[in-house]
Amino acid sequence: MKIRDVILPVLKPNGGQEEIDAVAEVIKSGWWGKGPKVAQFEKEFAKMVGAKYAIAVTSNSHGQDLVMKALDIRDGDVINPTISFMATAMIPLWQPNITTNVVDVDPYTMNMDVEDVKRSITPNTKAIIAVNEAGVPAPIDEIREFWDGLIIEDCAHSCYTEGAGTKGDVAIWSFQAVKTMPSGDGGMITLNDEALYNKLKEMTWFGVSSTYSRVAKEDSVTGKPGYTWDYEVDKIGYKCYMIDLTAALCLEQMKKLPAMLEWRRHIQSRYNKSLHDIIERPPHTETVQYYCAKVPAEHRANLIDYLASKNIHTSVHFKPLHKYEIIQKHMTHPGREFPVADKEWLRLISLPVHPAMSDEDIEYVIYWVNEYFKENL
């Protein structure tokens, strides 16, 4: 097969004229900050995932941080899996006197290992961050059998898997540039707790109610939309609210989400059916945020280089968090062992999977992956 001149990326957003028109509408409206588009997006997203409340924020990371600050998580530790992005272990460290309690993973799902979670809980454990790794649901039901404390369900990879965001006390979503519903960046907090919702809502902007909420408020005399310039601030807040330019992109991507997820599952099915038998297929996922295949460890580096020479980009999701010196310095159990992650991550390779891929792209990846193993086994 002829080698292509253009690089096939491992991940890529896919937009079109609809997104351009949506952003143009916001620009022309003059309301570029947090306004009607954010309010619409929060309402529609909450309905989609089955939550009472939704708060649109600048990122999944800021969402997790806000929740921990709102609940005054401090003076203890937060449990999280070692196979995840750096944010998972680092965000707890933004809280006062917290250590990051990193745990091992299940060898198949690559989600946090239930028994290791149980062993790692300390008297000062304040929360568990349960990541739906690559869209595969985390074992929250099993963890609930011995833990009744705070569980933050990280749904960055599971937008939208039926039932995602319903197991933990609060769920956090991501719309980062290469997620299943991308908007450049952005996140959403979804929950059913009204008191926590009200607290979080004002924390997104220095403890101030939003300008739009005060503009949209009805005048008590005329019944028409009015404007209240005055406001009270009675709590420490931050600045991490989503703006209408971002929400406009999210709303358009949300319309396309079912079709995009169907195509991701098509790619998953093609890979599962046609890749060389030596490749271990990942667990089925409805979102296919990544296609995290496993190959013999001695072949991974050479396969990555081989595919790069064919203009196919790959990645590894993820290097274990306990391998980073900065995390080791702040771990609850420094120097502990991670036998599963240490073995399995050396076999991980993420193949291209995104809705901008064509059938020809899929076949191109399959051909060169298989060709490598024909030449090297």
C-alpha positions in Angstrom: 0.0 0.0 0.0 1.3 3.5 -0.9 2.5 5.6 2.0 0.4 8.7 2.4 1.9 12.2 2.4 -0.5 13.5 5.0 -0.3 12.5 8.6 -3.2 10.6 10.1 -3.5 11.9 13.7 -4.4 9.6 16.6 -7.1 12.1 17.8 -8.8 15.0 16.0 -11.9 17.2 16.4 -14.4 17.2 13.6 -16.5 20.4 12.9 -18.0 22.2 10.0 -20.1 25.1 8.8 -22.6 24.5 11.6 -19.9 25.3 14.2 -18.7 28.4 12.2 -22.3 29.7 12.0 -22.9 29.1 15.7 -19.9 31.0 16.7 -20.6 33.8 14.2 -24.1 34.1 15.7 -22.6 34.7 19.2 -20.1 37.2 17.9 -22.9 39.2 16.2 -25.0 39.0 19.3 -22.5 41.0 21.3 -22.8 38.6 24.2 -19.5 36.7 24.2 -19.2 36.0 27.9 -21.4 33.7 30.0 -25.0 34.2 28.7 -27.9 32.6 27.1 -25.9 29.9 25.2 -24.3 28.7 28.4 -27.7 28.6 30.1 -29.2 26.6 27.1 -26.2 24.2 27.1 -26.5 23.5 30.8 -30.1 22.7 30.5 -29.8 20.4 27.5 -26.7 18.6 28.9 -28.4 18.0 32.3 -31.3 16.4 30.4 -29.1 14.3 28.3 -27.2 12.7 31.2 -30.2 12.5 33.6 -29.0 15.0 36.2 -31.1 17.7 38.0 -28.4 20.3 37.7 -25.5 21.2 35.5 -22.8 23.9 35.8 -20.6 24.7 32.7 -17.0 25.5 33.5 -13.7 26.1 31.8 -12.5 22.5 32.1 -13.0 19.2 33.7 -10.0 20.0 35.9 -11.5 23.2 37.2 -14.7 21.4 37.8 -13.0 18.8 40.0 -11.1 21.5 41.9 -14.3 23.5 42.5 -16.1 20.5 43.9 -13.3 19.7 46.3 -13.1 23.4 47.4 -16.8 23.6 47.9 -16.8 20.5 50.1 -13.7 21.8 52.0 -11.5 18.7 51.1 -8.4 19.2 53.2 -6.0 17.5 55.7 -6.1 14.0 54.3 -5.8 12.1 51.1 -7.8 11.6 47.8 -7.7 8.2 46.1 -7.2 8.0 42.3 -6.0 5.5 39.7 -2.5 5.5 38.4 -3.6 4.9 34.8 -5.0 8.3 34.0 -4.0 11.8 32.8 -1.8 13.9 35.2 -4.7 16.0 36.3 -6.2 13.1 38.2 -3.4 12.9 40.7 -2.5 16.6 40.7 -5.8 18.3 41.3 -6.1 16.9 44.8 -2.8 18.6 45.5 -4.4 22.0 44.9 -6.3 21.4 48.2 -4.8 22.3 51.6 -2.7 19.5 53.2 -3.9 16.8 50.8 -1.8 13.9 49.5 -2.6 12.0 46.4 -3.5 8.4 47.2 -2.6 6.6 43.9 -3.9 3.0 43.4 -3.3 0.2 41.0 -5.6 -0.8 38.1 -7.5 -3.8 36.8 -5.4 -5.6 34.1 -8.2 -5.7 31.6 -10.3 -2.5 32.1 -7.4 -0.4 33.3 -9.8 1.2 35.7 -8.9 1.5 39.4 -8.7 -1.9 41.1 -11.4 -2.4 43.7 -9.3 -4.4 46.1 -6.5 -2.0 46.0 -8.9 0.9 46.7 -10.1 -1.0 49.7 -6.5 -1.6 50.9 -5.5 2.0 50.3 -8.2 3.8 52.3 -6.8 5.6 55.3 -8.7 7.1 58.3 -8.1 10.5 56.6 -9.3 9.5 53.1 -11.6 12.4 52.0 -12.7 11.4 48.5 -12.3 8.9 45.6 -11.9 10.1 42.0 -13.3 7.2 39.9 -12.2 7.7 36.2 -14.1 6.0 33.5 -10.9 5.1 31.6 -11.3 5.3 27.8 -15.0 5.4 28.4 -15.2 2.0 30.3 -17.3 2.5 33.5 -15.4 2.6 36.7 -16.3 0.0 39.4 -18.3 2.5 41.5 -21.0 0.0 42.6 -18.3 -2.4 43.9 -16.5 0.5 45.8 -19.8 1.5 47.3 -20.0 -1.8 49.1 -17.3 -0.6 51.5 -17.1 3.2 51.0 -19.9 5.7 51.7 -17.8 8.8 51.3 -17.5 11.3 48.4 -17.0 9.8 45.0 -16.3 12.1 42.1 -17.1 10.3 38.8 -14.6 11.6 36.2 -16.6 11.3 32.9 -14.0 13.0 30.7 -13.9 9.8 28.5 -17.5 8.8 28.7 -19.5 11.5 27.0 -21.9 10.0 26.4 -22.2 6.4 27.7 -25.7 5.5 29.0 -25.6 5.7 32.8 -22.4 7.6 33.0 -22.4 10.3 35.7 -25.1 8.6 37.7 -23.0 6.4 40.1 -20.9 9.0 42.0 -22.0 11.9 44.2 -21.0 14.3 41.5 -19.9 13.9 37.9 -17.4 16.0 35.9 -17.3 16.0 32.1 -14.8 17.3 29.5 -15.1 19.1 26.2 -11.4 19.5 25.6 -10.2 19.7 22.0 -10.0 15.9 21.2 -12.8 14.6 23.4 -15.9 13.0 22.0 -17.8 16.3 22.2 -15.0 18.9 21.8 -15.2 22.7 21.9 -11.5 23.5 22.3 -11.8 23.2 26.0 -14.5 23.3 28.7 -16.2 21.1 31.2 -19.4 20.4 33.0 -20.3 19.5 36.6 -23.6 17.5 36.9 -25.2 16.6 40.2 -28.5 16.2 42.0 -27.7 18.0 45.3 -29.4 21.4 45.2 -27.4 23.0 48.1 -24.1 22.0 46.5 -25.3 23.2 43.1 -26.1 26.6 44.5 -22.8 26.9 46.2 -20.8 25.8 43.1 -22.7 28.1 40.8 -21.5 31.2 42.6 -18.0 29.9 43.1 -17.4 29.9 39.3 -17.2 33.8 39.4 -15.7 35.1 42.6 -18.8 34.4 44.5 -20.9 36.8 42.3 -24.1 35.9 40.6 -23.5 36.0 36.8 -24.2 39.2 34.8 -26.6 37.3 32.6 -28.7 36.1 35.5 -29.1 39.6 36.7 -29.9 40.9 33.2 -32.4 38.1 32.6 -34.2 38.6 35.9 -37.7 40.0 35.6 -38.3 43.5 37.0 -40.7 43.1 39.9 -42.8 46.2 38.8 -42.9 45.9 35.0 -42.5 42.1 34.6 -40.0 42.8 31.9 -36.4 41.7 31.9 -34.4 44.2 33.9 -30.9 44.7 35.2 -29.7 44.6 38.8 -26.2 46.0 39.1 -25.8 45.3 42.8 -24.8 42.0 44.3 -23.5 40.5 47.5 -20.4 38.3 47.9 -20.4 36.0 51.0 -17.9 33.3 50.0 -14.5 32.9 48.3 -15.0 32.3 44.6 -12.9 31.7 41.5 -13.1 32.5 37.8 -13.9 29.4 35.8 -17.3 29.8 34.1 -17.9 28.8 30.5 -18.6 31.5 28.0 -21.1 31.6 25.1 -18.5 31.2 22.4 -17.6 27.9 23.9 -21.2 26.9 24.6 -22.1 27.6 21.0 -19.6 25.0 19.8 -20.7 22.5 22.5 -24.4 22.8 21.4 -23.5 22.0 17.8 -21.2 19.2 18.7 -24.0 17.8 21.0 -26.3 17.6 18.0 -23.7 15.6 16.2 -22.7 13.4 19.1 -24.9 10.3 18.4 -23.6 10.1 14.8 -20.0 10.7 15.9 -20.2 8.0 18.6 -21.7 5.6 16.1 -18.7 6.2 13.8 -16.2 5.7 16.7 -17.9 2.4 17.4 -17.6 1.5 13.7 -13.8 2.1 13.9 -13.7 0.0 17.1 -15.5 -2.8 15.3 -13.2 -2.7 12.3 -10.1 -2.8 14.4 -11.5 -5.7 16.6 -12.3 -7.7 13.5 -9.3 -7.1 11.3 -6.2 -6.4 13.4 -3.5 -9.1 13.8 -4.3 -11.8 16.4 -1.3 -10.9 18.5 -2.9 -7.6 19.4 -5.1 -7.7 22.5 -8.3 -5.8 22.0 -9.4 -3.3 24.6 -12.7 -3.6 26.5 -15.8 -2.5 24.5 -16.7 1.1 25.1 -19.6 3.1 23.8 -17.6 6.3 23.4 -14.3 4.9 22.1 -12.5 7.9 23.4 -9.3 6.0 22.8 -8.6 2.6 21.2 -6.1 1.3 23.8 -4.8 -1.9 22.2 -2.1 -4.0 23.9 0.9 -5.4 22.0 3.9 -7.4 23.3 6.1 -4.9 25.2 9.2 -5.7 23.2 7.4 -4.6 20.0 5.7 -1.3 21.2 8.5 1.2 20.6 9.3 -0.3 17.2 5.6 -0.4 16.2 5.2 3.2 17.1 8.2 4.2 15.0 7.1 2.0 12.1 3.7 3.5 12.0 5.1 7.0 12.3 7.2 6.2 9.2 3.9 5.5 7.4 2.5 8.9 8.7 0.2 7.2 11.3 0.4 8.8 14.7 -0.2 6.8 17.8 0.0 7.5 21.6 0.1 5.8 24.9 -2.9 6.3 27.3 -1.3 6.6 29.9 2.1 6.5 31.5 1.3 5.6 35.1 1.1 8.6 37.4 3.3 7.0 40.0 6.2 7.1 37.5 6.4 10.9 37.8 8.7 12.2 40.4 6.4 15.1 41.3 3.6 12.7 42.1 5.9 10.4 44.1 6.8 13.4 46.3 3.1 13.9 47.2 1.8 10.4 47.4 0.0 9.1 50.5 2.0 5.8 50.2 5.3 6.7 48.6 7.4 3.9 47.3 4.5 1.4 47.2 4.3 -1.1 44.4 2.0 -1.1 41.3 2.5 -4.6 39.8 -0.4 -4.5 37.3 0.2 -1.0 36.0 3.9 -1.4 35.8 3.4 -4.4 33.6 0.4 -3.5 31.5 1.3 0.1 30.6 4.4 -1.1 28.7 2.0 -2.9 26.3 -0.4 0.0 25.7 -0.7 1.7 22.3 -3.5 4.0 21.2 -4.4 3.7 17.5 -6.1 6.5 15.6 -9.8 6.8 16.4 -11.9 10.0 15.7 -14.9 10.9 13.6 -12.8 12.6 10.9 -11.5 9.2 9.8 -12.7 7.6 6.6 -13.1 3.9 5.9 -9.9 4.3 3.8 -8.1 5.7 6.9 -9.3 2.8 9.0 -8.1 0.3 6.4 -4.8 2.1 6.1 -4.1 1.7 9.8 -5.1 -1.9 9.8 -2.9 -2.7 6.8 0.3 -1.2 8.3 -0.2 -2.5 11.8 -0.7 -6.0 10.4 2.2 -5.5 7.9 4.5 -4.7 10.9 3.7 -8.0 12.6 4.0 -9.9 9.4 7.5 -8.6 9.0 8.6 -8.9 12.6 7.2 -12.2 14.0 
